[in-house]
Structures are given as structure tokens and as C-alpha cells.
Tab-separated table of C-alpha atoms in Angstrom:
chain	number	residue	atom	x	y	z
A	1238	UNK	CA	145.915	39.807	73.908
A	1239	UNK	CA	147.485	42.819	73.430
A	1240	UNK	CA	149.271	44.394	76.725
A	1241	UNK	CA	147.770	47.107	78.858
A	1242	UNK	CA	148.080	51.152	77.127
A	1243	UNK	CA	149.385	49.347	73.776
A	1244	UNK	CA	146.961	50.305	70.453
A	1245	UNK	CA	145.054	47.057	69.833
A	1246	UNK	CA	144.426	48.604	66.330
A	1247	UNK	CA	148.197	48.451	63.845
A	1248	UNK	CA	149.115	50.159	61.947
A	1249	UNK	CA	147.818	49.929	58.312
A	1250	UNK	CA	144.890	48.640	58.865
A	1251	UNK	CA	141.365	49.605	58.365
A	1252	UNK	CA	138.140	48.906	60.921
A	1253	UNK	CA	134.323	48.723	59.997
A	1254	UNK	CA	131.801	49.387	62.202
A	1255	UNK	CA	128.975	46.337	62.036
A	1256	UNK	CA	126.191	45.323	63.564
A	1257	UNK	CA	127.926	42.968	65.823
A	1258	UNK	CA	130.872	45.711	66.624
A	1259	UNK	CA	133.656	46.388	64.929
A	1260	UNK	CA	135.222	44.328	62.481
A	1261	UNK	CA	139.312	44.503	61.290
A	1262	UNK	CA	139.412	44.753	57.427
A	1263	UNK	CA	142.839	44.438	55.369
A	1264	UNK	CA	143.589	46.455	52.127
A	1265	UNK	CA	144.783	42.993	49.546
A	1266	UNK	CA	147.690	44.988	48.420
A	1267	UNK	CA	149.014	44.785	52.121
A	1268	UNK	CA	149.131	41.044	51.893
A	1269	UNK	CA	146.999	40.836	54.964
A	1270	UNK	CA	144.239	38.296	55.567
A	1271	UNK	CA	140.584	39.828	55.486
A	1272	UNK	CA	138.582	38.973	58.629
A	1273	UNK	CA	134.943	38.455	57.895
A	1274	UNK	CA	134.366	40.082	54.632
A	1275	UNK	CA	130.989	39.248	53.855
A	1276	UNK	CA	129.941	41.001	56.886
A	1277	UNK	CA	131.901	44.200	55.124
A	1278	UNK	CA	130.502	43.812	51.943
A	1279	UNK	CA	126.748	42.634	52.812
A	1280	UNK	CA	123.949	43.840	50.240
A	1281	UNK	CA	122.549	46.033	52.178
A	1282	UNK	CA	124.677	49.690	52.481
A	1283	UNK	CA	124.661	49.811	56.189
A	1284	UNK	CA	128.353	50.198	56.271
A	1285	UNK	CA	128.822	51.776	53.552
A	1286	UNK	CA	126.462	54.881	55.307
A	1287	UNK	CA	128.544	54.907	58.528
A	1288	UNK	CA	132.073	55.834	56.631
A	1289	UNK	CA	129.977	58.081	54.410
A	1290	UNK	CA	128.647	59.820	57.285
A	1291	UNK	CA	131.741	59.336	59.436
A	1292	UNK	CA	133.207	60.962	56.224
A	1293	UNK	CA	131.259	64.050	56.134
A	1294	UNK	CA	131.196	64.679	59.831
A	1295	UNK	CA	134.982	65.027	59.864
A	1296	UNK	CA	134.721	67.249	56.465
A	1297	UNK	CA	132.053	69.432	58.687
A	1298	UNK	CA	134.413	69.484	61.953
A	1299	UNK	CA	137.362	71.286	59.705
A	1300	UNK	CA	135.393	73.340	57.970
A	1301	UNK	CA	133.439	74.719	61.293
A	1302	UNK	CA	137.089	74.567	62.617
A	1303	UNK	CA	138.508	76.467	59.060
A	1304	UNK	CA	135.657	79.171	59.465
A	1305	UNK	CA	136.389	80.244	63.101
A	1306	UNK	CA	139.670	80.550	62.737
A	1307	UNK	CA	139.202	82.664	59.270
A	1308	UNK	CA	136.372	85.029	61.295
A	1309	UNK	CA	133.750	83.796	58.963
A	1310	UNK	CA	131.150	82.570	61.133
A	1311	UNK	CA	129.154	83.792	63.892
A	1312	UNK	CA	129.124	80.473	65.719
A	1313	UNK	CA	130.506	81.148	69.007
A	1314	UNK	CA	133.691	79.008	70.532
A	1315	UNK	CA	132.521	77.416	73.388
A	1316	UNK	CA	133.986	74.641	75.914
A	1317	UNK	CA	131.669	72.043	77.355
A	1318	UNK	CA	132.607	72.842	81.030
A	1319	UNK	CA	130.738	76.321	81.652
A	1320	UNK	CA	133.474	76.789	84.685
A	1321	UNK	CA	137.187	77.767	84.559
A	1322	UNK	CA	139.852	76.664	87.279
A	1323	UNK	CA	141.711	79.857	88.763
A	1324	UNK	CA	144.897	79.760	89.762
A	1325	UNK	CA	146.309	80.705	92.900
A	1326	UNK	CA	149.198	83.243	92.723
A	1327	UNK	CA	151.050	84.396	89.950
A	1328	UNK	CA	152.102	81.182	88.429
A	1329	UNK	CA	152.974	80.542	84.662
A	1330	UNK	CA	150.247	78.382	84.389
A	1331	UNK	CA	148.030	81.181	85.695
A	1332	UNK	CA	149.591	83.908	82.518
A	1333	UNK	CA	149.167	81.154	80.142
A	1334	UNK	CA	145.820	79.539	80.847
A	1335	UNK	CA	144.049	81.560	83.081
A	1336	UNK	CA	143.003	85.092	81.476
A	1337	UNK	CA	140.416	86.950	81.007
A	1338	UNK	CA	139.840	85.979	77.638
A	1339	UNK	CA	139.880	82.186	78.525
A	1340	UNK	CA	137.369	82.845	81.062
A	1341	UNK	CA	135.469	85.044	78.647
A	1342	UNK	CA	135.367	82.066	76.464
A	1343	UNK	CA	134.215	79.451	78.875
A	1344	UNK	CA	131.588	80.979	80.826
A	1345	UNK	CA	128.457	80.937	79.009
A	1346	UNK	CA	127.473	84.663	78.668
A	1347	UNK	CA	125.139	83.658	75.309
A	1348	UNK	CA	122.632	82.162	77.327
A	1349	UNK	CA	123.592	84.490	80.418
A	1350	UNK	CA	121.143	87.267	78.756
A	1351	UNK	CA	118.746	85.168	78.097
A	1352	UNK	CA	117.826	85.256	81.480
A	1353	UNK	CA	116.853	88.469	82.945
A	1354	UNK	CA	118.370	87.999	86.677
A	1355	UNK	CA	121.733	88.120	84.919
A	1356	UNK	CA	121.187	90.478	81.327
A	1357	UNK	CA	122.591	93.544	83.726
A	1358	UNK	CA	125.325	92.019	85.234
A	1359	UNK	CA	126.650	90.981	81.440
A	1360	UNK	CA	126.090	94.003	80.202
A	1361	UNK	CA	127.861	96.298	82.949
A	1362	UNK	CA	130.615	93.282	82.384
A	1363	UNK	CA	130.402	94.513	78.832
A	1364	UNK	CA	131.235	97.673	79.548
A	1365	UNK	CA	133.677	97.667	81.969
A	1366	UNK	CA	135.626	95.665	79.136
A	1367	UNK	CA	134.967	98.193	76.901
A	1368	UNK	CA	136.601	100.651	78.476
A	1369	UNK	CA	140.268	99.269	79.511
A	1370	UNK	CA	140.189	95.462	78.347
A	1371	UNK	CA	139.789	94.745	75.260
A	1372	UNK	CA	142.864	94.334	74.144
A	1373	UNK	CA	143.609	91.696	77.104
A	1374	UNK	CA	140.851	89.473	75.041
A	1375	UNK	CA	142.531	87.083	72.675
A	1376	UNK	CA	141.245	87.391	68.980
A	1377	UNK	CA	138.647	84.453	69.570
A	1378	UNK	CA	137.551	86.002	72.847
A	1379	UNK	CA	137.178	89.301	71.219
A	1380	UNK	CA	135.085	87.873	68.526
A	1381	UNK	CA	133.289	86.000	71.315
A	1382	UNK	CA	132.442	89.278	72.798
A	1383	UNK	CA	131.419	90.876	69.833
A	1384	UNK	CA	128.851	88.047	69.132
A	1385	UNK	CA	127.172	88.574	72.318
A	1386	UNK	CA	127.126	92.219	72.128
A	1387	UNK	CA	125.124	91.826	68.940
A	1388	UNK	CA	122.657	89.266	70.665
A	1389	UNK	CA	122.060	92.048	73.690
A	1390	UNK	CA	121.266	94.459	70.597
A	1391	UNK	CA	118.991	92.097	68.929
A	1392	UNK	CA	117.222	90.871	72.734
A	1393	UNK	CA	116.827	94.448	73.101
A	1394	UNK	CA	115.271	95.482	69.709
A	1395	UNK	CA	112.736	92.800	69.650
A	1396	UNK	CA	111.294	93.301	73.243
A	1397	UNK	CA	112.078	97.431	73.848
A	1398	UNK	CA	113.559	97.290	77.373
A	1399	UNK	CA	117.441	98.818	78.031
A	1400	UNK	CA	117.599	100.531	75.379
A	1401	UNK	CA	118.745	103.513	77.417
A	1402	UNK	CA	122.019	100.798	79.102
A	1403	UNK	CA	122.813	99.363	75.776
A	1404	UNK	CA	123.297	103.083	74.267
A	1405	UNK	CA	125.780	103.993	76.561
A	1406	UNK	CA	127.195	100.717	76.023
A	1407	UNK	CA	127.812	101.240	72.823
A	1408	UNK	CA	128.876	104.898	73.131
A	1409	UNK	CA	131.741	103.017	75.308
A	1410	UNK	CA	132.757	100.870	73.601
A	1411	UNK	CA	132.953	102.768	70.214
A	1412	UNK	CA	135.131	105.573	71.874
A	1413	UNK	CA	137.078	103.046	73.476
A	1414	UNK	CA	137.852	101.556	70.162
A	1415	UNK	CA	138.213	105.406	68.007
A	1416	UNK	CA	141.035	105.192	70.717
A	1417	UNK	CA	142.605	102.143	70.033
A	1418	UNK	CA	142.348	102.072	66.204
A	1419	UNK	CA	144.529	105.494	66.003
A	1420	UNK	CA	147.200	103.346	67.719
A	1421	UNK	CA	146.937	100.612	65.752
A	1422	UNK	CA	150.863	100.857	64.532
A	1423	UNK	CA	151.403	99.475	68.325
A	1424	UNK	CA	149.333	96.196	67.889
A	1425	UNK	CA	146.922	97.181	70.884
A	1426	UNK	CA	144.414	95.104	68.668
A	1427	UNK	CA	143.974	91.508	67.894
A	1428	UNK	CA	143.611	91.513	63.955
A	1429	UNK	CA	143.177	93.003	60.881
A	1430	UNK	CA	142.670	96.882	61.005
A	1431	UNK	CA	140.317	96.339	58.660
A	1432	UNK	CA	137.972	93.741	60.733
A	1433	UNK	CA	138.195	96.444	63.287
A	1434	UNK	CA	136.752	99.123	61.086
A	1435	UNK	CA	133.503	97.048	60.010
A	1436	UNK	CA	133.064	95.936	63.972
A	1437	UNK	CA	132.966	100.015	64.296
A	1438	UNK	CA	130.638	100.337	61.439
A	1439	UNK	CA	127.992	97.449	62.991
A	1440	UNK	CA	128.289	99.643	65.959
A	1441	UNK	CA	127.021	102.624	64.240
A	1442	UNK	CA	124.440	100.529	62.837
A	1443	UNK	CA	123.039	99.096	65.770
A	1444	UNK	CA	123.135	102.377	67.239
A	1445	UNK	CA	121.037	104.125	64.457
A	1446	UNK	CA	118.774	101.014	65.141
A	1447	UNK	CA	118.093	102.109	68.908
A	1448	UNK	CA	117.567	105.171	67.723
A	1449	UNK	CA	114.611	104.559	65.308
A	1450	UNK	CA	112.695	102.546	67.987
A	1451	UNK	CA	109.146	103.330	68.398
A	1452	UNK	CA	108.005	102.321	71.620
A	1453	UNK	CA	104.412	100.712	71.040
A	1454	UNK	CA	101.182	101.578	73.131
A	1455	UNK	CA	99.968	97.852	74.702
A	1456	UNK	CA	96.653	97.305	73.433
A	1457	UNK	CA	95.860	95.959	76.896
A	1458	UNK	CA	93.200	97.993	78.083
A	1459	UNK	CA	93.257	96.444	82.029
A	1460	UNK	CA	94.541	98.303	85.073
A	1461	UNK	CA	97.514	100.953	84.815
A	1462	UNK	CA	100.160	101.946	86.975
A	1463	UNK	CA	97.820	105.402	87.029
A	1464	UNK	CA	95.110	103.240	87.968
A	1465	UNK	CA	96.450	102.181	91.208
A	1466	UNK	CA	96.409	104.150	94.095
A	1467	UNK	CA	98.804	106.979	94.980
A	1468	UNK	CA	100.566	105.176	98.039
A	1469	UNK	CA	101.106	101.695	95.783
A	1470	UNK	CA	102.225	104.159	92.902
A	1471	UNK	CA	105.167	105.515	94.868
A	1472	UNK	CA	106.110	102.511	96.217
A	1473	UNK	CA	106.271	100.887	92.926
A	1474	UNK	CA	108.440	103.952	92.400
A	1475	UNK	CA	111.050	103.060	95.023
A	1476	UNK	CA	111.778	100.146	93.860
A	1477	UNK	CA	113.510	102.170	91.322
A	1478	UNK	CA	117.582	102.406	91.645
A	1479	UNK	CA	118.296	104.761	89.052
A	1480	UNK	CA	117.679	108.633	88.903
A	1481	UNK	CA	117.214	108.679	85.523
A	1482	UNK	CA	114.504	106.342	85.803
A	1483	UNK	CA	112.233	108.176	87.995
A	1484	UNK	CA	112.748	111.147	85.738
A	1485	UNK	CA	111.801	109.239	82.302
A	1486	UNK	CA	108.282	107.910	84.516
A	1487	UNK	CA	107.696	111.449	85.523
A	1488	UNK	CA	107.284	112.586	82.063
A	1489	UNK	CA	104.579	110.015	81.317
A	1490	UNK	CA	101.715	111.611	82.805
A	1491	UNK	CA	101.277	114.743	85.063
A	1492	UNK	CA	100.569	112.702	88.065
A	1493	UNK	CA	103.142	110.671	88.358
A	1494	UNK	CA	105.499	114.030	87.523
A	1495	UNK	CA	104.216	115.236	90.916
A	1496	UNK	CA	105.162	111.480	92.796
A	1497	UNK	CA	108.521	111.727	90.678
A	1498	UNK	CA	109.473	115.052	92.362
A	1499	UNK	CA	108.978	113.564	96.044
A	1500	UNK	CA	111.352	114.442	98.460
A	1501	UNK	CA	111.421	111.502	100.517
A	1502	UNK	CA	111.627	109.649	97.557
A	1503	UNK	CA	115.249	110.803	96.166
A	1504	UNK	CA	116.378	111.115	99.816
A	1505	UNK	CA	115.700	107.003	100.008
A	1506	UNK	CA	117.674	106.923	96.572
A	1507	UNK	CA	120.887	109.065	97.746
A	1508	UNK	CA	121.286	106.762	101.065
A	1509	UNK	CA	121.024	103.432	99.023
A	1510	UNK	CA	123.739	104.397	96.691
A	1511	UNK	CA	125.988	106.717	98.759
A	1512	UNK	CA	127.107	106.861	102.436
A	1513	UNK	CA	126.631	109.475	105.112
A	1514	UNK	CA	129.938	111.043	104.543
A	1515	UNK	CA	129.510	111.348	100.905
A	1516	UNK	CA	126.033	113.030	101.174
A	1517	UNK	CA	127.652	115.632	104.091
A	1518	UNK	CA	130.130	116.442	101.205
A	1519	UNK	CA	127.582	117.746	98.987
A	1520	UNK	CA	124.687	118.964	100.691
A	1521	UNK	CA	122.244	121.336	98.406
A	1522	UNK	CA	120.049	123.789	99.421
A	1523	UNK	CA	116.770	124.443	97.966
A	1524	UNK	CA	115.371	127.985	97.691
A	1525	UNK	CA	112.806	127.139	100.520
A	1526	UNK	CA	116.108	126.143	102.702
A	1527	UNK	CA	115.198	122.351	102.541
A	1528	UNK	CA	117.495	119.847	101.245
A	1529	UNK	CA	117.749	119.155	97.451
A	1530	UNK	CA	117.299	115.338	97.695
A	1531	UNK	CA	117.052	115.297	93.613
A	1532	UNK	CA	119.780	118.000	92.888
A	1533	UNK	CA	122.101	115.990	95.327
A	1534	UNK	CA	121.730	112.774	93.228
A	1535	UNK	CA	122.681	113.966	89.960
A	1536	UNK	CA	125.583	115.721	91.668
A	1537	UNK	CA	126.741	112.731	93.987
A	1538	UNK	CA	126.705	110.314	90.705
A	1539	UNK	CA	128.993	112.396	89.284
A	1540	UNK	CA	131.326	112.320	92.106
A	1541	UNK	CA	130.596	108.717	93.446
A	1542	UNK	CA	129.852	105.191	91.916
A	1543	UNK	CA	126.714	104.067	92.547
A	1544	UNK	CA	125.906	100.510	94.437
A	1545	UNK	CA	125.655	97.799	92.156
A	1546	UNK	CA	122.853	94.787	92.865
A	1547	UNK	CA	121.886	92.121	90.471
A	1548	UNK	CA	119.514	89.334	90.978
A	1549	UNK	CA	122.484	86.694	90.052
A	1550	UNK	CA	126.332	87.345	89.773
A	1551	UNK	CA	129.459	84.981	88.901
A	1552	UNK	CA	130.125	82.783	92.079
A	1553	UNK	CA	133.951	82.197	92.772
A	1554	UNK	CA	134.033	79.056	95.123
A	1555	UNK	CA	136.808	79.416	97.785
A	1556	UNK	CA	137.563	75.684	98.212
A	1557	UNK	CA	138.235	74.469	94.594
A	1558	UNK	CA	138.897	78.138	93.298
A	1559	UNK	CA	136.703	77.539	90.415
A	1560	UNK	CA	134.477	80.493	88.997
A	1561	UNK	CA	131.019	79.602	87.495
A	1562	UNK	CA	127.594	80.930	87.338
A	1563	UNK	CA	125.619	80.252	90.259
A	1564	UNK	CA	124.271	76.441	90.446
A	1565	UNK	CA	126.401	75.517	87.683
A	1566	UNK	CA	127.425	71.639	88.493
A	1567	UNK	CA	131.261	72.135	88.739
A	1568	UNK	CA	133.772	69.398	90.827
A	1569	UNK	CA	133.890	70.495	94.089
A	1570	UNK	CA	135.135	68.289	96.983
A	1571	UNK	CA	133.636	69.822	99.387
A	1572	UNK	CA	130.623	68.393	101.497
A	1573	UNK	CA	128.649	71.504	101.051
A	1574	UNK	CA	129.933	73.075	97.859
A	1575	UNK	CA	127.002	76.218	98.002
A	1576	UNK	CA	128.408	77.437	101.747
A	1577	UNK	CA	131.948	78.068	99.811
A	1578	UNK	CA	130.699	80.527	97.267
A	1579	UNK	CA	131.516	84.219	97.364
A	1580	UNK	CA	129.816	86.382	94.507
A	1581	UNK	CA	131.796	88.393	92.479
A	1582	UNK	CA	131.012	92.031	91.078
A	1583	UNK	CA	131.588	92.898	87.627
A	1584	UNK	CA	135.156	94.399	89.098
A	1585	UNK	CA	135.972	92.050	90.873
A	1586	UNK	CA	135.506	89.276	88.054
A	1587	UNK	CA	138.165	91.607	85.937
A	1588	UNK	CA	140.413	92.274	89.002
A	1589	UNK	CA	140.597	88.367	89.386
A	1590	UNK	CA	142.563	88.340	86.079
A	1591	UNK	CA	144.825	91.180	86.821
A	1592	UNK	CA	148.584	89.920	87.912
């Protein structure tokens, strides 16, 4: 009996897997005695299968392993825990483990735009690493991103919806990167300069793509948003958070370009996204002497950011300090783990890796 943490298998010798478990087999040439050999060597290829499959699933593991290092796959790195551990303070642990790019790698953001309470979030998280963080991305996590990015282009050409947001995504990101490339002799980027210039080109492409969509006319011939009366119209119309929006639906039909013009209706959009004070700051006149509600907006989001609401964020738990996606199974000690999470912004996700 072997003692306790010793390896019960020594060295030079070789174990088969049987159908009663597994079985120690000596190479002759070792001088070692052969334990049960006719269960090795048994008519049937049973064992022979498991090392040959044993054989090419380790081949398999390098080469998947050979191919992500080498940038030659699309297969994106991924940990089995969807949650990462932050640190508290400034620690070395914290500059060595904890980044942004480790926490870009571990929380699943593939099958985060899958779902549509959480596509915006991603992609304004997109963006705001676009413009000033790529280059705190390790080269994995920047491949990572680039992966995704190319499965919001793909979500978004096959069912015709943000195609205006994943424009000026792209715009971002591609002058964030014209930047960045013209500096290259100061290793700002992960990688080959190269690599860098055919990510840029597969940004033009996908761009041209967006471009050349043709929105298709439903054939469903049922009820309309024209259909229904004028009072459900315009409250259909406030549930709208974005100026631009309202505008685009305006130029559908001449009805709804009257609703899109209401007054009441920008004033409701200015005091969701701005405050008081901001909205005394720039006060428009019309030429009737009224208020401006829908010059105002355009000029207070030029001025101001706009409020920011998505139907599910990044959850930072304030007991165990461990981020995740909301009801993602983490271990948490305490007796009511969903009372001790705080959702986190876009901003605030990247200002929790900024020390």
C-alpha cells in the first residue's frame, strides 16, 4: 500500500484501461513481470481503441492548443468558470491576474449576444474598448474580442436590427486602430503589424456589408403600428430612448412624422436623459416663443452623456468580490448571495480594472 500523496503508478511503467479497471502492464525489455496479460491482449480490440483514441485526443488537444496560439483558428479561449475573482487593492496578484483582458476572456460575451437583454450592454462594452483599451487586452483577449465583434456583425446581418449601433461601432473602433497602427514602432499593439492590417481590412468589409442591406417588407399582412390608434401609437413611441430613433420612425409614413414632431414627446426624452440643470443650460427657443424640446436634444447630446439602461448588466457581488453575469452559479458564502450584487455599467466594468 503505497503511502498517502505518493504516485501509486512508477515510473516506467505502462497502464491499460480494461473492463474491470485498470490494469499495470510491463514493457519485457524492463525485466518487469506482466500482470494479467491476456486481459491486455484479448481478441477483441477493446483496448487497443481506448489508446488509439486516447492517442488522437491528445494529438487534437495540441493541435487546438498549436492553432490558438499561431492565430489560426476562430475558436474562442474560454475558461469553464464564466466568473473572475477581483482583487481588492492594488496587489501584485491583482496586475498579474486580474485585468481586463483576463476578465474579457472569462466572462462569456459569445453567448452574451445571443440574448437580447444583454446584445447592448456588449456592444457599448465594445466600444468603450475601442476607443482607449485595446491595447490593455492581451493578444488572446484581443483576438477574443475580435471574434465576437464578428459574431455581433453576423447576428446583425442575418436578422436587420442595430445596424445603425454596430456602424458606429465599427467607425470606432477602426479610427481607434488608424491611430494605433501609425504608432506601431512603440508596441501599443499586441502582434504582428500585419495581423493588424487584415483585422482593419475585415472591418471595412463588414462595414460595406451594413451598407448593402436591404431592409425587407414583412409579408405579414395583419395589424400595423399605423393601424393602431393615435394615443397607443405615441405611447409605443415613448418607449423610445434615442432621438435618432424617433426621427428614422417619422420618416416611415406621414402620420407618424406628425406624432414624431410632438412636443411633449421630446420634452419626456430630454428629462430621462439629462437633469434640470443641464436642460436650464441650454434652453431653445422656437420661433412661436415655445421651447424647442427636439432642437434641445440634439444639442444636449452633444454636450451631455446620455443615461444608460439595459435589461441585464455584469453583477459585481460585494461579499466574495467576484464579477459574473447575473444568475451565473459562482461560490459565494453568503446566505443570500442575490442581496450582495451591485450592477455594473459598461464604465464601471472598465474602471474596475484601472489601478
Amino acid at each position: 500500500m503505497p503511502f498517502l500523496g505518493q504516485d501509486w503508478r512508477s515510473p516506467g511503467q505502462n497502464w491499460v484501461k480494461t473492463a474491470d479497471g485498470w490494469t499495470r502492464f510491463l514493457d519485457e525489455k524492463s525485466g518487469g513481470y506482466v500482470a494479467d496479460i491476456s486481459s491486455f491482449c484479448k481478441k477483441d480490440d477493446h483496448n487497443k481503441e481506448n489508446l488509439f483514441n486516447s492517442l488522437n485526443y491528445d494529438v487534437a488537444a495540441k493541435k487546438r492548443k498549436k492553432d490558438l496560439l499561431n492565430n489560426k483558428t476562430k475558436i474562442q479561449y474560454f475558461h469553464q468558470e464564466k466568473w473572475i475573482y477581483v482583487h481588492k487593492g492594488s496587489t501584485k496578484e491583482r496586475h498579474g491576474y486580474c485585468t481586463l483582458g483576463e476578465a474579457f476572456n472569462r466572462l462569456d460575451f459569445s453567448s452574451a449576444i445571443l440574448d437580447s437583454r444583454r446584445f447592448n450592454y456588449v456592444v457599448r462594452l465594445l466600444e468603450l474598448i475601442a476607443k482607449s483599451q485595446l491595447t490593455s487586452l492581451s493578444g488572446i483577449a484581443q483576438k477574443n474580442y475580435m471574434n465576437i465583434l464578428e459574431k455581433v456583425v453576423q447576428k446583425v446581418l442575418e436578422d436587420q436590427q442595430n445596424i445603425r449601433l454596430i456602424r458606429e461601432l465599427l467607425q470606432t473602433l477602426y479610427t481607434s486602430l488608424c491611430t494605433l497602427v501609425q504608432r506601431v514602432g512603440k508596441s501599443v499593439l499586441v502582434g504582428n503589424i500585419n495581423m493588424w492590417v487584415h483585422r482593419m481590412e475585415s472591418i471595412l468589409h463588414w462595414q460595406q456589408q451594413l451598407n448593402n442591406i436591404q431592409i425587407t417588407r414583412p409579408a405579414f399582412k395583419g395589424t400595423t403600428l399605423t393601424d393602431l390608434p393615435l394615443c397607443l401609437q405615441l405611447n409605443i413611441m415613448q418607449r423610445l430612448s434615442d432621438g435618432r430613433d424617433l426621427v428614422s420612425l417619422g420618416q416611415v409614413a406621414p402620420d407618424l412624422q406628425v406624432l414624431s414632431e410632438d412636443r411633449l414627446l421630446w420634452k419626456k426624452l430630454c428629462q430621462y436623459h439629462f437633469t434640470d440643470r443641464q436642460i436650464r443650460k441650454r434652453l431653445i427657443l422656437s420661433d412661436k416663443g415655445q421651447l424647442d424640446w427636439k432642437k434641445m436634444y440634439f444639442k444636449l447630446i452633444r454636450c451631455y452623456p446620455r443615461k444608460e439602461q439595459y435589461g441585464d448588466t455584469l453583477q459585481l457581488c460585494r461579499h466574495c468580490h467576484i464579477l459574473s453575469w447575473k444568475g451565473t452559479d459562482h461560490p459565494c458564502t453568503a446566505n443570500n448571495p442575490e442581496t450582495c450584487s451591485t450592477s455594473l455599467s459598461p464604465q464601471d466594468f472598465i474602471n474596475l480594472f484601472r489601478f
